[in-house]
Short mmCIF file of C-alpha atoms in Angstrom, two decimals:
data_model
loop_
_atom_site.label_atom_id
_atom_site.label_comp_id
_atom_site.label_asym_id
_atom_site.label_seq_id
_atom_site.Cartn_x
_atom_site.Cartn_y
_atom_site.Cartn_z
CA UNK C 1 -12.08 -8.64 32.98
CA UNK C 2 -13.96 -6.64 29.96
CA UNK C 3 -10.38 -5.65 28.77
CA UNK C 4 -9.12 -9.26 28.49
CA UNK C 5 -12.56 -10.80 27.26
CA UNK C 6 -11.96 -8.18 24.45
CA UNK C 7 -8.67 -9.28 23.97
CA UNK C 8 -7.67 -13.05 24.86
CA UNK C 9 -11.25 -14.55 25.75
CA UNK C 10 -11.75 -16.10 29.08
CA UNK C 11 -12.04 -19.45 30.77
CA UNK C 12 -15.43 -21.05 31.58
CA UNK C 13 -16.46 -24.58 32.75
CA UNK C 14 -19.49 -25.92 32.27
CA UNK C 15 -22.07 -27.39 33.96
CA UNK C 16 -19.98 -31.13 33.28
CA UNK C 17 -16.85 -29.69 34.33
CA UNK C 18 -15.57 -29.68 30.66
CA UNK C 19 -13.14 -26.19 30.07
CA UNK C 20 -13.60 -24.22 27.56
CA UNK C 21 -12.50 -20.69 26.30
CA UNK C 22 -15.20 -17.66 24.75
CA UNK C 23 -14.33 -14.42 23.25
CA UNK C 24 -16.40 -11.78 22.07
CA UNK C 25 -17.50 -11.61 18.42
CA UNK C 26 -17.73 -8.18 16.92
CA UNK C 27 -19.36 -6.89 13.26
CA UNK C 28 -17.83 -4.06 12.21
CA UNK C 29 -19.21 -1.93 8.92
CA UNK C 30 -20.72 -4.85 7.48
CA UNK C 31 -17.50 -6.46 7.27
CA UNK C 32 -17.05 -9.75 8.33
CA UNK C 33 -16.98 -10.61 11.88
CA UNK C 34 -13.54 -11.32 13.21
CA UNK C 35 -13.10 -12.43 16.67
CA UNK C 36 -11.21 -10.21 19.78
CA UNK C 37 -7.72 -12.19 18.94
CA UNK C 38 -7.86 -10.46 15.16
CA UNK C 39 -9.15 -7.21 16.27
CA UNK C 40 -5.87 -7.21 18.38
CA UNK C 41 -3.53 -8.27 15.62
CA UNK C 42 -5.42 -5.40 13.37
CA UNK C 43 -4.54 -3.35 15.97
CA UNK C 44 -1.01 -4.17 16.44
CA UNK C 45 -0.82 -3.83 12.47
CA UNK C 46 -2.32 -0.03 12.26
CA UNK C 47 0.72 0.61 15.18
CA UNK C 48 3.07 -1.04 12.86
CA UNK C 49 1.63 1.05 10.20
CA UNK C 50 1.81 3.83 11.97
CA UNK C 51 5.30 3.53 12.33
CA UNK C 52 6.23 2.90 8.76
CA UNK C 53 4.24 6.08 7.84
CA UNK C 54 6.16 8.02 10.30
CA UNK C 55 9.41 7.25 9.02
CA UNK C 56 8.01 7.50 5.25
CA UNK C 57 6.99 11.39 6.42
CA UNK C 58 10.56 11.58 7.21
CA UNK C 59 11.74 10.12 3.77
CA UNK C 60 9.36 12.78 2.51
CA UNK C 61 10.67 15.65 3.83
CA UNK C 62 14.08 14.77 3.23
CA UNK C 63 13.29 14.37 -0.42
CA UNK C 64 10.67 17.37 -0.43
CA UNK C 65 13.99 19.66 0.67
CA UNK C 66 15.86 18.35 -2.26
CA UNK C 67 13.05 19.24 -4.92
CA UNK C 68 14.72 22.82 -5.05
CA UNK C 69 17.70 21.18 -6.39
CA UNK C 70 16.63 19.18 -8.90
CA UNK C 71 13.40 20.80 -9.43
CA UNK C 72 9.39 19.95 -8.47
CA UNK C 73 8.33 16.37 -8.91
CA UNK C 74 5.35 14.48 -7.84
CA UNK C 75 5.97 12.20 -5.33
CA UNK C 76 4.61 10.33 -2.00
CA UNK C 77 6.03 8.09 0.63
CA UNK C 78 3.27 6.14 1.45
CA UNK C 79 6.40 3.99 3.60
CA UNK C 80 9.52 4.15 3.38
CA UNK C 81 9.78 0.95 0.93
CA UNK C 82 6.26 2.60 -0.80
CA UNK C 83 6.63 5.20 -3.14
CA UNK C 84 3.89 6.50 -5.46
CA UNK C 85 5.59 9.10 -8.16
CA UNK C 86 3.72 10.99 -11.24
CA UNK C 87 3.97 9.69 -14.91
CA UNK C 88 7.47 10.33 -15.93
CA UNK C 89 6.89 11.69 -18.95
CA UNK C 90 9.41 12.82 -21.17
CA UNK C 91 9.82 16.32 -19.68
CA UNK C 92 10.00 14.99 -16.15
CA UNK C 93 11.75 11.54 -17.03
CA UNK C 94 14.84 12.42 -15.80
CA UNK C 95 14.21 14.53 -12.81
CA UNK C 96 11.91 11.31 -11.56
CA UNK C 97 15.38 9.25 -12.43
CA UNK C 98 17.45 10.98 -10.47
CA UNK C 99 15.53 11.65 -7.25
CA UNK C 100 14.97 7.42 -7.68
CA UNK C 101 18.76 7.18 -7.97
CA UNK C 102 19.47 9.48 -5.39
CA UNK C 103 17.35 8.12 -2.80
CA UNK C 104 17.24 4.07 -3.12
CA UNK C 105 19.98 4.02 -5.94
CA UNK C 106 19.92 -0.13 -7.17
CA UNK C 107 17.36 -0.68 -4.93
CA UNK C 108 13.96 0.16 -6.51
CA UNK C 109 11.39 -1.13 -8.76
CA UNK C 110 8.93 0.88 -11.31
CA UNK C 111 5.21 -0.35 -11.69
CA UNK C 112 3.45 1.38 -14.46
CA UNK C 113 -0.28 1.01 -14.47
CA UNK C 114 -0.93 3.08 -17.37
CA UNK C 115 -2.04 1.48 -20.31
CA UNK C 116 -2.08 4.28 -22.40
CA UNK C 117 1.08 5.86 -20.76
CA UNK C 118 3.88 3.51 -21.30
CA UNK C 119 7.54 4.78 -21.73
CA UNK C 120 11.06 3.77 -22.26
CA UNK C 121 12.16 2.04 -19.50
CA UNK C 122 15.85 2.68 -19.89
CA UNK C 123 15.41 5.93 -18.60
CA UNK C 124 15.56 3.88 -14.77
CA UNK C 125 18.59 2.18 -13.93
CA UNK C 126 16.03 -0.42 -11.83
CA UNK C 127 14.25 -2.30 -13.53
CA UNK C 128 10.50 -1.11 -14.86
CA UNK C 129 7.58 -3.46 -15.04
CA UNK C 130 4.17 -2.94 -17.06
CA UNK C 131 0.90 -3.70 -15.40
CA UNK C 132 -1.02 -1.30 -17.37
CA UNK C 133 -5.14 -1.17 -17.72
CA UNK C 134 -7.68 1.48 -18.79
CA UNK C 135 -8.10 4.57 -16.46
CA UNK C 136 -11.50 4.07 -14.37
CA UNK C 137 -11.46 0.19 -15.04
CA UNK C 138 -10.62 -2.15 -12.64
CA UNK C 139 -7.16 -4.31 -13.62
CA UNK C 140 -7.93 -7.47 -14.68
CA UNK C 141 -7.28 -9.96 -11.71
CA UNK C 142 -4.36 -11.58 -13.31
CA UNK C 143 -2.66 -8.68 -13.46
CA UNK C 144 -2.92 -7.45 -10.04
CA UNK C 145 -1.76 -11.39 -9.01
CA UNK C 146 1.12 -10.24 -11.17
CA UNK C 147 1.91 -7.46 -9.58
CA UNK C 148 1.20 -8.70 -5.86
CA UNK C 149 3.30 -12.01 -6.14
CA UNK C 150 6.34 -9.98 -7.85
CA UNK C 151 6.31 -6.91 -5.92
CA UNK C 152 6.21 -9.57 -2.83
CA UNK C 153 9.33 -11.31 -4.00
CA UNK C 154 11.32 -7.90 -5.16
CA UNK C 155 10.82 -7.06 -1.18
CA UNK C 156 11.83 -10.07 0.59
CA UNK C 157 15.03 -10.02 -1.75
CA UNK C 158 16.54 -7.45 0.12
CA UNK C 159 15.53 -5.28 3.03
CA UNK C 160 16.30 -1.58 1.05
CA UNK C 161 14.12 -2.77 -1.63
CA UNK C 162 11.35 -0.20 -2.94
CA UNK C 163 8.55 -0.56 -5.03
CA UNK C 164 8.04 2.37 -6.99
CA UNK C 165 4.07 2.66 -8.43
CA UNK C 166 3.04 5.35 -11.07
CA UNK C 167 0.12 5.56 -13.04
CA UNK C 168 -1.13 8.84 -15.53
CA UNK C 169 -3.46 11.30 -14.90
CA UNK C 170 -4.68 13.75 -11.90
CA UNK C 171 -7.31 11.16 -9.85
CA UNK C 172 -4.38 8.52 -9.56
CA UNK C 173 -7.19 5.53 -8.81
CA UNK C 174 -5.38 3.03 -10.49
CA UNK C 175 -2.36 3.25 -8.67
CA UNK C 176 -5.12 3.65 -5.49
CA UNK C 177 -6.21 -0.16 -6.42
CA UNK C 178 -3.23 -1.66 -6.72
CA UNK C 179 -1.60 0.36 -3.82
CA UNK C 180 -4.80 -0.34 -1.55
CA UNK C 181 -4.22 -4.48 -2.99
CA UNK C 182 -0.77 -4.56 -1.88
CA UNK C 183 -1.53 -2.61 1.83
CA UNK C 184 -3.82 -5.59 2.15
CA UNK C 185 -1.37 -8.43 0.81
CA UNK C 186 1.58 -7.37 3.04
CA UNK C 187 -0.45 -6.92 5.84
CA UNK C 188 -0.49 -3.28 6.42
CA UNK C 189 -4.14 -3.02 6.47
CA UNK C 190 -6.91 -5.80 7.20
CA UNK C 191 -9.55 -4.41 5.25
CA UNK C 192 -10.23 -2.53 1.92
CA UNK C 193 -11.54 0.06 3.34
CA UNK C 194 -8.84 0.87 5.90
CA UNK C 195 -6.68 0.29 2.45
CA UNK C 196 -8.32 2.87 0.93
CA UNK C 197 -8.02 5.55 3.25
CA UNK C 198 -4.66 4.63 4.68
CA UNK C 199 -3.25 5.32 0.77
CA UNK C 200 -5.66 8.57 0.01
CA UNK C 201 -4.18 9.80 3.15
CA UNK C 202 -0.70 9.10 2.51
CA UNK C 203 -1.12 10.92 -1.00
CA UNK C 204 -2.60 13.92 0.73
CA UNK C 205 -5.75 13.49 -1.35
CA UNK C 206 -9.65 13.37 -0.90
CA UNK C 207 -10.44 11.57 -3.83
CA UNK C 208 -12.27 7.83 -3.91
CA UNK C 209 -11.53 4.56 -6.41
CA UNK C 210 -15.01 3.39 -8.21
CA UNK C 211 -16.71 0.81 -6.81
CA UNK C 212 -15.85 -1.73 -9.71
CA UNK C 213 -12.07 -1.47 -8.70
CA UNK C 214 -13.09 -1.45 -5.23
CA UNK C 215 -14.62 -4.90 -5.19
#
């Protein structure tokens, strides 16, 4: 009974005989209250989740074996269509090329957050798209609409379609922001802070975004 009341709410009657159906209504962290029915869908979503971080450890390990041959990058599989990759520089330009080519040839897309850190695009055969901002601001909201609403569409084009995020420097919280944004817009996660942690985890890091980019 407390299992579906949790879940699917329960029938009642009342006292004229008119049916009606309750549910319990939960606060959790301050966040706002969701009833049992979205508690279940968020839960269905972190298996989902789950999932696509299982088979993104997988992509990583694959690629982590090839780093011997074509030398150390920085790289995560946050999914298996959600890559997070270190600034290409010039040194590393081509080594971050060719992994790209190697594993989703034709069928990625480059985000650059970096302002300060833009570079010729040409050295991807995908295509490359600038979102930068300032490193410890938070992106102006156009610009993370931008990004949402084209990464969405690059994704729904095709089912092997990647998106590729980098950003420059060692804390990586702008690509944290716009990577915890679009767990949230796809659905992976239902709140920011599950956003949050879900990509610091997938990145192997203990670091934290500032509250400004937060909110």
């Amino acid at each position: 009974f407390i299992q579906k009341f949790l879940t699917e709410g329960v029938d009642m009657i009342d006292d004229e005989g008119t049916r009606y159906k309750i549910s319990l209504t939960l606060e959790a962290r301050g966040e706002k209250s969701r009833d049992a029915r979205k508690l279940k869908k968020h839960d269905d979503e972190c298996d989902a989740s789950g999932t696509l971080r299982d088979r993104g450890k997988r992509f990583q390990a694959a690629s982590n074996a090839m780093d011997k041959m074509r030398g150390k990058i920085e790289h995560y599989y946050v999914d298996d269509r959600f890559i997070v990759i270190g600034h290409p520089s010039k040194s590393k330009a081509q080594r971050y090329a060719k992994f790209l080519e190697s594993a989703h040839a034709k069928h990625y897309k480059v985000y650059n957050f970096a302002a300060e850190g833009k570079y010729d695009p040409s050295i991807f055969s995908g295509p490359v798209m600038d979102v930068g901002f300032e490193e410890y601001e938070s992106p102006v909201l156009r610009k993370m609409r931008e990004f949402l609403k084209d990464a969405q569409s690059y994704t729904n084009a095709n089912a092997l379609n990647t998106v590729v995020i980098n950003c420059k420097g060692p804390s990586k919280t702008r690509c944290a922001t716009m990577g915890s944004a679009w767990l949230l817009h796809n659905g992976r996660c239902l709140t920011a802070s599950h956003a949050v942690q879900t990509f610091w985890q997938s990145i192997n890091s203990d670091h934290d975004i500032f509250p400004s980019q937060r909110r």
